[in-house]
Coordinates of C-alpha atoms in Angstrom, one line a residue:
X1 CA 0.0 0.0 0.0
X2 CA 1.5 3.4 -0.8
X3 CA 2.0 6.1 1.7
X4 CA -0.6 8.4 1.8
X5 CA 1.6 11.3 2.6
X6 CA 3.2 10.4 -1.3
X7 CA 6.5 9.2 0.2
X8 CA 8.5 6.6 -1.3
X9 CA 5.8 5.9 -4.0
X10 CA 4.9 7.4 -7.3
X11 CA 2.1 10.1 -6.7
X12 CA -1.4 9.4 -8.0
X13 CA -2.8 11.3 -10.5
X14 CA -5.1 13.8 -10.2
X15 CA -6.4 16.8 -11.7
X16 CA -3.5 19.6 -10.7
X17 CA -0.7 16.9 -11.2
X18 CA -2.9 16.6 -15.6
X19 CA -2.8 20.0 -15.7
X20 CA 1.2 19.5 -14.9
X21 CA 1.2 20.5 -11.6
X22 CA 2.6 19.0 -8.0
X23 CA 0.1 19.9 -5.1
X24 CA 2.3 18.0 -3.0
X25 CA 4.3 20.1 -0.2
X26 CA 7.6 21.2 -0.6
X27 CA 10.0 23.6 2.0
X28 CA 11.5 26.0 0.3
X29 CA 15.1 26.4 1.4
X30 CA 16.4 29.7 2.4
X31 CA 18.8 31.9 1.0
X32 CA 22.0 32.7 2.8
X33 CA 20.6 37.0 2.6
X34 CA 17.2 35.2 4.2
X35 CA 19.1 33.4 6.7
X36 CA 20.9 37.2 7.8
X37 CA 17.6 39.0 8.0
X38 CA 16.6 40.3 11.9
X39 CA 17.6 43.3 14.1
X40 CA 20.2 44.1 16.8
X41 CA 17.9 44.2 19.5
X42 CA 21.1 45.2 21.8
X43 CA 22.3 47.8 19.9
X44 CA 19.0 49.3 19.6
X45 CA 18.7 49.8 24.2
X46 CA 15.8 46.6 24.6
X47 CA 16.5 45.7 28.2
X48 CA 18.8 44.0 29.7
X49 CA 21.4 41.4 27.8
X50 CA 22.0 38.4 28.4
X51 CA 25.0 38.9 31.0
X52 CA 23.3 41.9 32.9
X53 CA 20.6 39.8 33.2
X54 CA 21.8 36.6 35.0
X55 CA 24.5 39.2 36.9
X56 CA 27.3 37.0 35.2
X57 CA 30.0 39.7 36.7
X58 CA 28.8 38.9 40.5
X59 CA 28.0 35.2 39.7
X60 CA 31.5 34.5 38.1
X61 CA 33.7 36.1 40.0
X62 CA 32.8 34.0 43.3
X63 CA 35.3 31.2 42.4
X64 CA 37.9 32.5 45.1
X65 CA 40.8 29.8 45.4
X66 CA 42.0 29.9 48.8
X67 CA 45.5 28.1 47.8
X68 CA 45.8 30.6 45.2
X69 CA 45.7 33.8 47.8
X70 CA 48.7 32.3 50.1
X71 CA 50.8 31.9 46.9
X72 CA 50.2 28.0 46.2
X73 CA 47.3 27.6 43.4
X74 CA 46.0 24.1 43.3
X75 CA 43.7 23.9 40.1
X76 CA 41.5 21.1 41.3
X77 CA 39.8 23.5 44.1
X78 CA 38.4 25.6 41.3
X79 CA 36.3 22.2 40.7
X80 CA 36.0 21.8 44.2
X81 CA 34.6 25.3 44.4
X82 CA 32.2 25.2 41.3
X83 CA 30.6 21.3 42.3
X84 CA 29.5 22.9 45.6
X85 CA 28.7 26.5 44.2
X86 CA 26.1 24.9 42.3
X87 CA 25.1 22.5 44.7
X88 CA 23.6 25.7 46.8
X89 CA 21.7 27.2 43.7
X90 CA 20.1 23.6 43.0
X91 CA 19.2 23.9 46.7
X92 CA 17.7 27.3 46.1
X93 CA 15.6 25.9 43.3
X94 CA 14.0 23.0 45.3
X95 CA 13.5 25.3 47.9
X96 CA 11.6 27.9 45.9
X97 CA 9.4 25.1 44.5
X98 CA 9.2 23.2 47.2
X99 CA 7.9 26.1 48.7
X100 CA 5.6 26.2 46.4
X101 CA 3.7 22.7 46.4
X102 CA 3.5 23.8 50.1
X103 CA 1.2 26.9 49.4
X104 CA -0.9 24.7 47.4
X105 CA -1.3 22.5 49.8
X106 CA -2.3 24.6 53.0
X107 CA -5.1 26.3 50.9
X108 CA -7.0 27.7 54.1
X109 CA -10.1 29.1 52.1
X110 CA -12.3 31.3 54.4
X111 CA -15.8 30.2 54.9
X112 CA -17.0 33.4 52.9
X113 CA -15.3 32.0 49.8
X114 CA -16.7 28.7 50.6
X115 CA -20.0 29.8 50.7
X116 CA -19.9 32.4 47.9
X117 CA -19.7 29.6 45.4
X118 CA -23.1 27.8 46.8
X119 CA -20.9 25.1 49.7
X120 CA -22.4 25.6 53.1
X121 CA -21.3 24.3 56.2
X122 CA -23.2 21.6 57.5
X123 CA -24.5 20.4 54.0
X124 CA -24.1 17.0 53.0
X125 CA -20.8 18.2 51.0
X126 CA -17.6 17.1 49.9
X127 CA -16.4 19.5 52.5
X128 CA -18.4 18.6 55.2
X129 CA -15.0 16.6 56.9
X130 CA -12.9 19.4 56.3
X131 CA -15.6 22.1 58.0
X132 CA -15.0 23.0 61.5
X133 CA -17.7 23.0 64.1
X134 CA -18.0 26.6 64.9
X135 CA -18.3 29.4 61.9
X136 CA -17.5 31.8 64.9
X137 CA -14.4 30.4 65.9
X138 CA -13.1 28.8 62.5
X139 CA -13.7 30.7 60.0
X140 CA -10.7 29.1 57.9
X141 CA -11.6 25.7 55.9
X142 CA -8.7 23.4 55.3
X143 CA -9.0 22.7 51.1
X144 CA -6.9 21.7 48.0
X145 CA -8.2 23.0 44.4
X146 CA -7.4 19.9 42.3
X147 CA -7.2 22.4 39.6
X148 CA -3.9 22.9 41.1
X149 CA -2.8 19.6 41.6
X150 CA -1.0 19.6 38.4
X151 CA 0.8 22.1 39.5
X152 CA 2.0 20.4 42.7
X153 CA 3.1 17.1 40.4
X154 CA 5.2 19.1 38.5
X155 CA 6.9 21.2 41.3
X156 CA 7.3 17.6 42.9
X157 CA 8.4 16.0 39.6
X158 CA 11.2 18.7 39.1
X159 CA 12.8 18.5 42.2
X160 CA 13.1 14.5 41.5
X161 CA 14.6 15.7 38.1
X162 CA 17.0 18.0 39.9
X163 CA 18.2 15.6 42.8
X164 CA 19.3 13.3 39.9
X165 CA 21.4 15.9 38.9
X166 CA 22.7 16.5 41.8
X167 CA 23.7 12.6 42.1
X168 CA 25.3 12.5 39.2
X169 CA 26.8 15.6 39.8
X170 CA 29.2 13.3 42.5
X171 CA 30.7 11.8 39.4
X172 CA 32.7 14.8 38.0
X173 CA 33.6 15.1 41.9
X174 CA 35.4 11.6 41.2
X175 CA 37.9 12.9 38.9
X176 CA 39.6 14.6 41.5
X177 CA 41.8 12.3 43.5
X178 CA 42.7 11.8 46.9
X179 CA 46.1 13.8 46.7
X180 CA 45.1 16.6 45.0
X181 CA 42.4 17.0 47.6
X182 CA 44.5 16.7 49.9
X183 CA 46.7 19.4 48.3
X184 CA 43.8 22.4 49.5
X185 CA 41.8 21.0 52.0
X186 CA 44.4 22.4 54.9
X187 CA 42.8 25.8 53.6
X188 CA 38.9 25.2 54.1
X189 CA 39.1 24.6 57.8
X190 CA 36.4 25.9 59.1
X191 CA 34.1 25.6 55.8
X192 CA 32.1 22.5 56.0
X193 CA 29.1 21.3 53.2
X194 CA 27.6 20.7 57.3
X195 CA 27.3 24.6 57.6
X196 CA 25.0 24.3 54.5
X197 CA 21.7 26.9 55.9
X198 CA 19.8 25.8 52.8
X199 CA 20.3 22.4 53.2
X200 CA 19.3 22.3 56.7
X201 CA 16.4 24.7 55.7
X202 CA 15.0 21.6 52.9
X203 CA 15.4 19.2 55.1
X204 CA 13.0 21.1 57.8
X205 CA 10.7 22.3 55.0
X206 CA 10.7 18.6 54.0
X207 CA 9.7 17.3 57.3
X208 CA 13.0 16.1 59.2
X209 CA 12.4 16.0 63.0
X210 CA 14.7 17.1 65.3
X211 CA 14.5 14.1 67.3
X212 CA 15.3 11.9 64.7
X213 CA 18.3 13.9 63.8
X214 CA 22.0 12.4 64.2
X215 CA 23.6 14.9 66.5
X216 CA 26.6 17.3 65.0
X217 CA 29.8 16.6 67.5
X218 CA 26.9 15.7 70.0
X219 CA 25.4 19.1 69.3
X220 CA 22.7 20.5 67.7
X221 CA 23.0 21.1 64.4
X222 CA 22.2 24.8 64.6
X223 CA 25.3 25.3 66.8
X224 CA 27.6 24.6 63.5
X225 CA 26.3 28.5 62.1
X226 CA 28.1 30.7 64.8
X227 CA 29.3 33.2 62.5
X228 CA 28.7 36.3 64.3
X229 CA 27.6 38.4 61.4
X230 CA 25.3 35.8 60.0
X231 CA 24.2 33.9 63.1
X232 CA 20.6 35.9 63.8
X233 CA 19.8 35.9 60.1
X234 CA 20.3 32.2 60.1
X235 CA 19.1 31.3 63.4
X236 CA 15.7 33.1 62.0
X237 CA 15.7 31.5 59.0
X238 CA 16.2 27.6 61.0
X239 CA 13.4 28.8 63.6
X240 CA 10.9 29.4 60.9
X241 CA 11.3 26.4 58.9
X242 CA 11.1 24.7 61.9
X243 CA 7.7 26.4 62.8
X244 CA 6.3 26.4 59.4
X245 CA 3.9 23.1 58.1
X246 CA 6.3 20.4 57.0
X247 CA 5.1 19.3 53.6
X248 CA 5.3 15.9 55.4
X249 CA 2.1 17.4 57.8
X250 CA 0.5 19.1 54.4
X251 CA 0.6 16.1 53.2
X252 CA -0.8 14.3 56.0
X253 CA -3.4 16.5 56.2
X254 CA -4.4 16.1 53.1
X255 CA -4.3 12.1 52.7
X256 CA -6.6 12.6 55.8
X257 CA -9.1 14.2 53.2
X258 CA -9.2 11.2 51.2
X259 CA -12.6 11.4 49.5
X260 CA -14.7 8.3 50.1
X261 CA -12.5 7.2 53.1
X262 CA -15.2 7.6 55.5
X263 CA -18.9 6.7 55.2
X264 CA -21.5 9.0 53.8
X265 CA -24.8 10.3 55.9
X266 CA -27.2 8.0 53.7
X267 CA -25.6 5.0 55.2
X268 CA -23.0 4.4 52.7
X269 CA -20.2 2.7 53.9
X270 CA -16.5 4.1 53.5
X271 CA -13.6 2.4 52.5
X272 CA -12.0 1.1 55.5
X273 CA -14.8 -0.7 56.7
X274 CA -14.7 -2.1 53.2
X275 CA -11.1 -3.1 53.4
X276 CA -11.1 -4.3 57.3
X277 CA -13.5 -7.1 55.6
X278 CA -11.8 -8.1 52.5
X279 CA -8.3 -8.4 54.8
X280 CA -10.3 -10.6 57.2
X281 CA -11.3 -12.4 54.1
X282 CA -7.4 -12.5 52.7
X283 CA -6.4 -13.9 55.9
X284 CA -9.3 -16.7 56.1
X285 CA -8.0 -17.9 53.1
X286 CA -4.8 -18.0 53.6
X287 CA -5.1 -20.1 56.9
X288 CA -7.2 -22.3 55.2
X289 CA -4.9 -22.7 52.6
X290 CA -2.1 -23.5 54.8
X291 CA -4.8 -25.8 57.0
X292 CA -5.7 -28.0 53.9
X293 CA -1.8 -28.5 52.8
X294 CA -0.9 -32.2 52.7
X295 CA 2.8 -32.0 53.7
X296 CA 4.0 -31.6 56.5
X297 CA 6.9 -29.5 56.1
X298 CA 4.8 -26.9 53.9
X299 CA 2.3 -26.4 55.8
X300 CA 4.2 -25.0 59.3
X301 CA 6.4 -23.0 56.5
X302 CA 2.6 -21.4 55.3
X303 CA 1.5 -21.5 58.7
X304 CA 4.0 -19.8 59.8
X305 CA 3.9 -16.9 56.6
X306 CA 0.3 -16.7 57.9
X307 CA 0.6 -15.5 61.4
X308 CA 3.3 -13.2 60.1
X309 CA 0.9 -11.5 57.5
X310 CA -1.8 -11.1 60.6
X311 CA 0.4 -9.6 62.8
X312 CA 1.3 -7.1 60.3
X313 CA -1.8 -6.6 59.1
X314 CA -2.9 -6.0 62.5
X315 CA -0.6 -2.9 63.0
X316 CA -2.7 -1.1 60.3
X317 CA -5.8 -2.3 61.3
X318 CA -5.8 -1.7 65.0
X319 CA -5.4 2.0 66.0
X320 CA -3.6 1.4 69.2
X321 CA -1.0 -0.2 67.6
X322 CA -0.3 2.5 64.8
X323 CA -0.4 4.9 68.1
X324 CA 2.3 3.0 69.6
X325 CA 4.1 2.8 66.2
X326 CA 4.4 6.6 66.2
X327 CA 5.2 6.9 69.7
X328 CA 8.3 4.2 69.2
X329 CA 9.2 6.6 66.3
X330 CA 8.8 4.1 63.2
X331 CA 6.0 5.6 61.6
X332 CA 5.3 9.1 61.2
X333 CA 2.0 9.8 59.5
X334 CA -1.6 9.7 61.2
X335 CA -3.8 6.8 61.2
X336 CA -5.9 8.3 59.2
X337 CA -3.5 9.4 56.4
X338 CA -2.2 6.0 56.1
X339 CA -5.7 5.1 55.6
X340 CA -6.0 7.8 52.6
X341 CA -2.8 7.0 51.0
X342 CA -3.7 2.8 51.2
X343 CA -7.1 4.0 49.2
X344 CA -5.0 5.6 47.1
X345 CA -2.7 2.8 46.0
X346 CA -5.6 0.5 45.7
X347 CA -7.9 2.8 43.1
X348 CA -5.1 4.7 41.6
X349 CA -6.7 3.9 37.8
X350 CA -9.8 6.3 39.2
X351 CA -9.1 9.5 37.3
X352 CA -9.6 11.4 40.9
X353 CA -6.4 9.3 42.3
X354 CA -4.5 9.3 39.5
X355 CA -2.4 12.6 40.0
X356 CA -2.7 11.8 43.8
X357 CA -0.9 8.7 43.4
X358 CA 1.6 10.6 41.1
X359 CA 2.4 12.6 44.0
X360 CA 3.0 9.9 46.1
X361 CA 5.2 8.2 44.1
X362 CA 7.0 11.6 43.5
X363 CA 7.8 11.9 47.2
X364 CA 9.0 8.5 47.8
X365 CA 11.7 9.6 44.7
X366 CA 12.6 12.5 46.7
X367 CA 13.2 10.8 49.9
X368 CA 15.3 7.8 47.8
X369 CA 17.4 10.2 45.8
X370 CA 18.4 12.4 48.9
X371 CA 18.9 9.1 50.6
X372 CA 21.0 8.3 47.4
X373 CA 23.0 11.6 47.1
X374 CA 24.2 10.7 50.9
X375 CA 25.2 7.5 49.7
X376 CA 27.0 9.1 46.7
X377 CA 29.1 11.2 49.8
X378 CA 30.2 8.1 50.7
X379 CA 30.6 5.9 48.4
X380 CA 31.6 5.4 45.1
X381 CA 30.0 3.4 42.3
X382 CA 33.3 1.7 41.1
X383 CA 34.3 -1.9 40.2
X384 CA 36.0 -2.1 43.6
X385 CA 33.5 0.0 45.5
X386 CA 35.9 2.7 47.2
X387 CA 34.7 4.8 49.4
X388 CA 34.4 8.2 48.7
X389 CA 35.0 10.1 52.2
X390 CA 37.4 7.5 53.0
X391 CA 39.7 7.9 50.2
X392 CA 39.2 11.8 50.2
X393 CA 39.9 12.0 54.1
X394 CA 40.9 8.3 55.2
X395 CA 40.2 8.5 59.2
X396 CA 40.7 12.5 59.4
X397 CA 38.6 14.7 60.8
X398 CA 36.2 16.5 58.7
X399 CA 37.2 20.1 58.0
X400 CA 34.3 21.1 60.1
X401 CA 35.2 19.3 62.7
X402 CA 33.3 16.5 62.7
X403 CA 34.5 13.1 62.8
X404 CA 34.2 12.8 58.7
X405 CA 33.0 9.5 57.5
X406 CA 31.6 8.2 60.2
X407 CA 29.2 11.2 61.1
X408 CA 28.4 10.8 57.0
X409 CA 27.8 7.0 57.4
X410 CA 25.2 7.7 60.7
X411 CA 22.9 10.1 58.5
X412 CA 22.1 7.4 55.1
X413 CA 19.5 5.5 57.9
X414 CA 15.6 5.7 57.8
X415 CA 15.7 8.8 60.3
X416 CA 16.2 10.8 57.6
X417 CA 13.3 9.3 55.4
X418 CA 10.8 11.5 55.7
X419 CA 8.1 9.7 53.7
X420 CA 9.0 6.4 55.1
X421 CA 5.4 5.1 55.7
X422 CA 4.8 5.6 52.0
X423 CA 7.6 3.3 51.2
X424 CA 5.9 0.8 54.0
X425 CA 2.2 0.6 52.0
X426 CA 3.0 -2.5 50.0
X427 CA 3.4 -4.2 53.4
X428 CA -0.8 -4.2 53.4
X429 CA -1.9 -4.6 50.0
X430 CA -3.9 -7.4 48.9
X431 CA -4.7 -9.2 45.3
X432 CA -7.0 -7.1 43.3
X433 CA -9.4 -10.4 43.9
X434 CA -9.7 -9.2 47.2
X435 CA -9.9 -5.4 46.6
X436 CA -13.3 -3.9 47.5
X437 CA -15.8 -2.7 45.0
X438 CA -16.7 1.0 44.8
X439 CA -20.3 1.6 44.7
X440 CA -21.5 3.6 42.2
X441 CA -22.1 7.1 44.0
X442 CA -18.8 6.5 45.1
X443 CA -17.2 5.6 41.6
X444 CA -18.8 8.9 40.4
X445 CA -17.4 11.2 42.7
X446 CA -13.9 9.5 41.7
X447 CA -14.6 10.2 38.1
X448 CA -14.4 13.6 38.7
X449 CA -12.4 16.1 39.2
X450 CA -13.2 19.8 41.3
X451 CA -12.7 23.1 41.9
X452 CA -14.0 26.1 43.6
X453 CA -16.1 27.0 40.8
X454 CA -18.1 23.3 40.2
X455 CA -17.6 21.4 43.7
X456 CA -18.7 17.7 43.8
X457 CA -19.9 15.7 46.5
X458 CA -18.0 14.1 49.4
X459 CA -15.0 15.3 51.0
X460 CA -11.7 16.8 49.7
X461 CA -8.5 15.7 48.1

């Protein structure tokens, strides 16, 4: 069959082509006096050019060798200077969008707005779990516009993009070795990547506790900015991100929102009552199964893969034990968010969920990739696995004054996983035979998305 575009084939006939002409396209190609046509938009004063406007001057003259000012240049700290130079603006960029997907997701619309576009407090709404009792008292409703959640999956999906970069960033790093480092690094004492504000501000904005932090020289890590000049402006800056929702807490907050998670007023039931039954009906089977097995030997091996699926099943199903979870520090989100996120997972296809789940999955890549760029400190990637702050410092102090690579090694744990629980989920799925189905109502309101200007019913996402 020929190509109906008229590529490698003869062209069919037709009337134009009798008449001896070609209707079929053709580019013209341009003329070297075409190709030279345009203006001088500089030399004729249109704002600023392209080095006034990224302030090149200022931004390239900050590569300061400190070897080369007491008379002994070492040409590897320029690389040394430039790898963490552009570290800190990378930093600044997640933080600025970071920042962002925050705003969008502590959304306190006043009641006023609420109302003004026909949702009432009290009415049998998808806001009616996110209203608070008292108009008087509250007059701030907890929401998320899902016309915005686009915007918060690509803030999210950036950062990702950018933390990969900063991995593989470690790699140019590599082609510096040991002895040349070694050559400068007598002239950065103090300057340590641990006196890092912005990097200490992300990780707060992120979510990282203090009490899950690995203490600096058993201090805190706030102590390591006591530069005089700077020390208020930073200790300000630590204190706020510190006081500020966590976009681990906006996020809980909003997982807690999970529309259909609870029952509606007309009886319906929710989803966990749903899913409390079709895990009972998992686990039934699955003793049965291992009840019914002929052999010996196989059947205490699925006995015993039983009772171990119960117990964990039971620290998502009973409350008391996801209390005692948190309290023992190895879960971090609410009951009812882990709830929210579980429905999630399990109905992710439902056009509702699907950016949802997207931003689940985003965070989880943040939390691996920061995990991984700590790694990357330490070790590198090669045939023989050396590792990187061992064959940069050996057992030397860091130039901070920490203890090097075993302060390094202490901070790649779970402590520093923020989303943690989110990588813990798979723990409590079940086959999709087992899966509870939606009922319709409740298939509807996952069908469709909302916004201030057409709200749906049942509660918000």
């Amino acid at each position: 069959m020929a190509c109906p575009f008229g590529y490698g084939s003869s062209p069919m006939p037709n009337a134009e082509m009798m008449n001896g002409k070609d209707s079929r396209v053709k580019f013209v190609e341009p003329s070297e006096d075409d190709a030279q046509e345009g203006v001088n938009k500089v030399q004729m004063g249109f704002g600023a050019t392209y080095s006034e406007y990224l302030q090149l001057d200022k931004l390239l003259s900050c590569q300061q060798l400190e070897s080369e000012k007491v008379g002994h240049r070492v040409d590897d700290e320029h690389l040394f200077i430039v790898i963490h130079q552009a570290y800190e603006l990378w930093f600044k960029q997640i933080i600025f969008d970071i920042d962002n997907v925050r705003k969008h997701l502590n959304n306190a619309l006043s009641r006023k707005i609420i109302e003004k576009h026909g949702v009432h407090c009290g009415e049998e709404t998808r806001l009616k779990n996110a209203c608070q009792p008292s108009p008087k008292h509250k007059p701030f409703i907890q929401i998320v516009d899902e016309t915005k959640t686009l915007r918060i999956v690509s803030g999210l999906e950036r950062t990702v993009r950018i933390l990969k970069l900063l991995v593989d960033q470690i790699l140019i790093l590599e082609t510096m070795s040991p002895l040349d480092f070694v050559d400068f690094r007598k002239y950065l004492t103090p300057a340590s990547g641990f006196q890092s504000l912005q990097f200490r501000l992300l990780e707060n904005k992120l979510g990282v506790r203090n009490d899950r932090r690995i203490k600096y020289n058993a201090q805190h890590y706030k102590n390591v900015f006591s530069d005089k000049s700077d020390l208020l402006r930073f200790q300000e800056k630590l204190i706020a991100s510190e006081e500020e929702p966590s976009l681990l807490k906006l996020v809980e907050s909003w997982l807690e929102r999970t529309p259909g998670l609870k029952g509606g007023e007309n009886g319906e039931e929710g989803f966990w009552p749903l899913y409390e039954t079709a895990v009972t009906r998992f686990l039934d089977d699955m003793k049965r199964e291992a009840d019914t097995e002929t052999s010996h030997e196989v059947r205490e091996q699925l006995q015993q893969e039983y009772f171990k699926t119960k117990d964990s099943f039971m620290t998502i199903l009973d409350p008391k034990k996801h209390e005692q979870q948190i309290l023992n520090g190895v879960r971090l989100l609410s009951y009812d968010a882990m709830k929210g996120a579980l429905m999630i997972y399990f109905y992710r296809e439902m056009p509702r969920f699907s950016q949802p789940y997207q931003i689940l999955t985003y965070l989880m890549d943040i939390d691996s990739l920061f995990t991984k760029w700590r790694c990357h400190l330490i070790v590198i990637l090669t045939d023989n696995h050396v590792i990187l702050v061992q064959r940069m410092l050996g057992a030397k102090q860091g130039t901070g004054g920490s203890s090097g690579y075993m302060y390094l090694r202490s901070t790649v744990s779970d402590k520093y996983k923020v989303f943690l629980d989110l990588f813990n989920l798979s723990t409590w799925l079940i086959p999709r035979d087992y899966i509870p189905t939606l009922s319709p109502r409740m298939v509807k309101t996952l069908s469709e998305h909302t916004n201030l200007s057409g709200m749906s019913t049942d509660s918000d996402i």
